[in-house]
PDB file of C-alpha atoms in Angstrom:
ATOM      1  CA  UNK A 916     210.075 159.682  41.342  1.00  0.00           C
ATOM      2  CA  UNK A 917     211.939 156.609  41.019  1.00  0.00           C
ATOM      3  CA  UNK A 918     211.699 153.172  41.880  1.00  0.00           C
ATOM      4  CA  UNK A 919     211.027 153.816  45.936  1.00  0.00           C
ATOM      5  CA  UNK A 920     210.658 156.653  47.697  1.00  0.00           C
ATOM      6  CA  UNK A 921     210.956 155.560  51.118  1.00  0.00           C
ATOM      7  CA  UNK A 922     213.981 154.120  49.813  1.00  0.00           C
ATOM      8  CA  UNK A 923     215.203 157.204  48.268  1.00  0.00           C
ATOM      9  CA  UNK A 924     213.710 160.056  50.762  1.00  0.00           C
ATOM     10  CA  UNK A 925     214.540 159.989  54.234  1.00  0.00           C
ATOM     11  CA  UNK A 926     211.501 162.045  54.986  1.00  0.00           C
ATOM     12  CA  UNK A 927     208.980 159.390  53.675  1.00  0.00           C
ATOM     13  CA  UNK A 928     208.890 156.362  55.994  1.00  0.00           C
ATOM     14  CA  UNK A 929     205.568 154.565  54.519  1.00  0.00           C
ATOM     15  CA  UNK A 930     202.739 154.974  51.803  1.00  0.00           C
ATOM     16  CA  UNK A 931     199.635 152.916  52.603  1.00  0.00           C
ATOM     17  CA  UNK A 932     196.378 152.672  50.777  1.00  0.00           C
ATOM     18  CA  UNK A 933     194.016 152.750  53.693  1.00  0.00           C
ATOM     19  CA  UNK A 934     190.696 152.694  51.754  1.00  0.00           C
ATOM     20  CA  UNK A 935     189.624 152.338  48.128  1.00  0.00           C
ATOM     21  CA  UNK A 936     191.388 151.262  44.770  1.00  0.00           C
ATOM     22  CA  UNK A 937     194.719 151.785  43.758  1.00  0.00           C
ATOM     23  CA  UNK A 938     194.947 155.077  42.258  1.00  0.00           C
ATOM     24  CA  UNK A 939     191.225 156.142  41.903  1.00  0.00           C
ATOM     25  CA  UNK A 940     189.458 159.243  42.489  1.00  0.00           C
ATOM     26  CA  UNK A 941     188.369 158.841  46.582  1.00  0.00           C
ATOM     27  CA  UNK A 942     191.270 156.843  47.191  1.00  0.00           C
ATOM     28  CA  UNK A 943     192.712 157.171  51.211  1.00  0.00           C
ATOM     29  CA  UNK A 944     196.169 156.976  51.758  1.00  0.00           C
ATOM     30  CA  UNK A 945     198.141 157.002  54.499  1.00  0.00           C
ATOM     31  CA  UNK A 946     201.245 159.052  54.918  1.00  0.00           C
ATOM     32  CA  UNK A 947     204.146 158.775  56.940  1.00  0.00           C
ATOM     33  CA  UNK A 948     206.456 161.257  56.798  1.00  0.00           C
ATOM     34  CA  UNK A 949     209.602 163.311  58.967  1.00  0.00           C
ATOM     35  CA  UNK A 950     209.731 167.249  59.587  1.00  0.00           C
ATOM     36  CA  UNK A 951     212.460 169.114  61.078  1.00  0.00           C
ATOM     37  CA  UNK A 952     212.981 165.053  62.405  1.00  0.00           C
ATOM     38  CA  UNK A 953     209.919 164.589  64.221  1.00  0.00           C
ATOM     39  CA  UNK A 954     207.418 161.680  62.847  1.00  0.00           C
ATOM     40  CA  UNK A 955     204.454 162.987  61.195  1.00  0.00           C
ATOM     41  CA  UNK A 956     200.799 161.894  59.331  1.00  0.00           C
ATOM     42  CA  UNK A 957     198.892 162.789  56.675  1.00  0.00           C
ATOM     43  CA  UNK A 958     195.404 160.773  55.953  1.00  0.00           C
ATOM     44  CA  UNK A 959     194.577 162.183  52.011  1.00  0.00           C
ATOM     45  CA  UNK A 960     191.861 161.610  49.705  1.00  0.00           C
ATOM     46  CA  UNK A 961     192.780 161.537  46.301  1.00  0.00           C
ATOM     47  CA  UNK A 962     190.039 164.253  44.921  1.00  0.00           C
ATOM     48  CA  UNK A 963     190.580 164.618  41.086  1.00  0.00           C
ATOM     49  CA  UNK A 964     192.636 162.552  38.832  1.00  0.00           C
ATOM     50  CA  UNK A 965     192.246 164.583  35.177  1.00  0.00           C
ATOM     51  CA  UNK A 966     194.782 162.349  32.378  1.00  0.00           C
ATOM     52  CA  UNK A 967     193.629 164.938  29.919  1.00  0.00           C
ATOM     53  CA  UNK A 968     194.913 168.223  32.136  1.00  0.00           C
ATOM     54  CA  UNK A 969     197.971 165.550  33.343  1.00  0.00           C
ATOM     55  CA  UNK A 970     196.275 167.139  36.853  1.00  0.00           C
ATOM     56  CA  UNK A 971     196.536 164.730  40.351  1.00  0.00           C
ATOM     57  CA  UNK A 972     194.611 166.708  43.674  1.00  0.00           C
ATOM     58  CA  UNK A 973     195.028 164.888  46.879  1.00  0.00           C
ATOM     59  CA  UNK A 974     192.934 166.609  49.928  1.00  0.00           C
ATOM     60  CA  UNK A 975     194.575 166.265  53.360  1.00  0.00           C
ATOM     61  CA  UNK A 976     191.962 164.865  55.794  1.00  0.00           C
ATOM     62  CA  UNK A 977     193.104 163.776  58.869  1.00  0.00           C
ATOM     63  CA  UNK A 978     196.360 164.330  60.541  1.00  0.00           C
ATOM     64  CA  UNK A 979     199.084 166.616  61.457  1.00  0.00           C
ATOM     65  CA  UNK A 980     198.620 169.275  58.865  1.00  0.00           C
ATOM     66  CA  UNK A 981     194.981 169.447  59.658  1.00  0.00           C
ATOM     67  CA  UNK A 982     195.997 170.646  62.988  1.00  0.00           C
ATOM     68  CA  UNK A 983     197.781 173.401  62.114  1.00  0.00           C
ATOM     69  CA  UNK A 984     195.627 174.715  58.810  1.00  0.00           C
ATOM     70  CA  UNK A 985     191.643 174.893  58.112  1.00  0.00           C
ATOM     71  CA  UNK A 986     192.448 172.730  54.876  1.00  0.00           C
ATOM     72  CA  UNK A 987     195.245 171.683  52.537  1.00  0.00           C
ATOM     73  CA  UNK A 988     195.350 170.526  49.412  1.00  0.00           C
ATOM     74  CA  UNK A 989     198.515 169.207  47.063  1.00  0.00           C
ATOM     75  CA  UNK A 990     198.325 169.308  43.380  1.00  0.00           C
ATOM     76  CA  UNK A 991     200.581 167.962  40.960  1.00  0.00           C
ATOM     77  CA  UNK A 992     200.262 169.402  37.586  1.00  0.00           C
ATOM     78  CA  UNK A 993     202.650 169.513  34.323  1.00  0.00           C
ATOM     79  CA  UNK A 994     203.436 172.293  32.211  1.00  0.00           C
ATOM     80  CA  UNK A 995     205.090 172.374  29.138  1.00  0.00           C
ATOM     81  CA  UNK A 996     206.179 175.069  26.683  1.00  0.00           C
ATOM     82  CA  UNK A 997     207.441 173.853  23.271  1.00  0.00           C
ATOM     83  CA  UNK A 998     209.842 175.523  21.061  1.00  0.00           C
ATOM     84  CA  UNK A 999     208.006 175.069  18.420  1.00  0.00           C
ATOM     85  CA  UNK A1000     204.518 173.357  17.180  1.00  0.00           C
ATOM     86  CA  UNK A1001     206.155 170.516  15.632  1.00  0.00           C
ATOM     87  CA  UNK A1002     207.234 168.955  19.088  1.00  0.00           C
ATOM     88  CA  UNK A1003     204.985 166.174  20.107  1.00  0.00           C
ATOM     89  CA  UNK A1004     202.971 166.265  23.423  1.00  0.00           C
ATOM     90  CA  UNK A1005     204.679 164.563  25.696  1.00  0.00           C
ATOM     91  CA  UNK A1006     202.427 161.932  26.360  1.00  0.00           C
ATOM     92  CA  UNK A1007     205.254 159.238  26.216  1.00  0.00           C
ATOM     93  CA  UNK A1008     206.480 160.986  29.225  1.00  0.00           C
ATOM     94  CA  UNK A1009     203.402 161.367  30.864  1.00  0.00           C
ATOM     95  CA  UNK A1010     202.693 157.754  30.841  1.00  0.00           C
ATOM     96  CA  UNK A1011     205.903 157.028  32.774  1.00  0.00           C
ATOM     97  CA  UNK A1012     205.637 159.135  34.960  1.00  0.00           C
ATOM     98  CA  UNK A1013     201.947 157.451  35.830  1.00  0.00           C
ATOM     99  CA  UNK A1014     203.521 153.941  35.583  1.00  0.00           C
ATOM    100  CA  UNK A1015     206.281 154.835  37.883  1.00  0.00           C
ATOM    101  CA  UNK A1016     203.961 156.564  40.375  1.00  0.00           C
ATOM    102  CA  UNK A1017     202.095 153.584  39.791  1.00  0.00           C
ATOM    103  CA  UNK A1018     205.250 151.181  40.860  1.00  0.00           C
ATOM    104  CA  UNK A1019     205.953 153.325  43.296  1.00  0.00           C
ATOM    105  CA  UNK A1020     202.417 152.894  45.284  1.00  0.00           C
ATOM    106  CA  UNK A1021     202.101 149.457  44.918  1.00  0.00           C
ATOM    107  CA  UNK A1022     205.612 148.880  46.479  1.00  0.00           C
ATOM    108  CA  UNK A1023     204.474 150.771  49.421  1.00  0.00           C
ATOM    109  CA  UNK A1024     200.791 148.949  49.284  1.00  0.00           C
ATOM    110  CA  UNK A1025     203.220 145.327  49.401  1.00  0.00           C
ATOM    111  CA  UNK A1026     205.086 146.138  52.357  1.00  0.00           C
TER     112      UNK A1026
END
């Protein structure tokens, strides 16, 4: 995701931490969002941040979703398959794409 995603995705209007630190397991943030162009919300608690398993689980607890389903849970997870053995992990990569995840939270957190 680069530099802003409300910038860059029509569907996401605002990102707000609501309770807890920046990017920490039992984190609350707030979501603002669009479907089918009607305004939506999403309250999630961030449940498991794993660096090792490059593993992010965010719990929806309050909202529109909760509504409509029991529970719901979104988890971002990265798999790779080398060629070969002698390609590096690609923890280079990894760590940008937590820095820029990063950015991208605290923009929302400033506004």
């Amino acid at each position: 995701m680069p530099a802003f995603l409300v910038v860059m995705s029509p569907h996401v209007q605002n990102c707000e931490l609501h309770d807890g630190e920046l990017g920490a397991v039992g984190s609350i943030v707030i979501w603002n969002y669009m479907i089918d162009g009607k305004a939506k919300v999403a309250k999630d608690l961030i449940e498991v941040i794993d660096d090792e398993k490059k593993l992010i689980i965010w719990k929806v607890i309050e909202g529109d979703l909760v509504e409509l389903y029991n529970s719901f849970k979104i988890t971002a997870h990265v798999e790779t398959e080398k060629p070969h053995e002698d390609v590096e992990d690609p923890h280079t990569l990894m760590d940008l794409l937590i820095s820029v995840t990063k950015d991208i939270e605290s923009h929302h957190l400033q506004n």
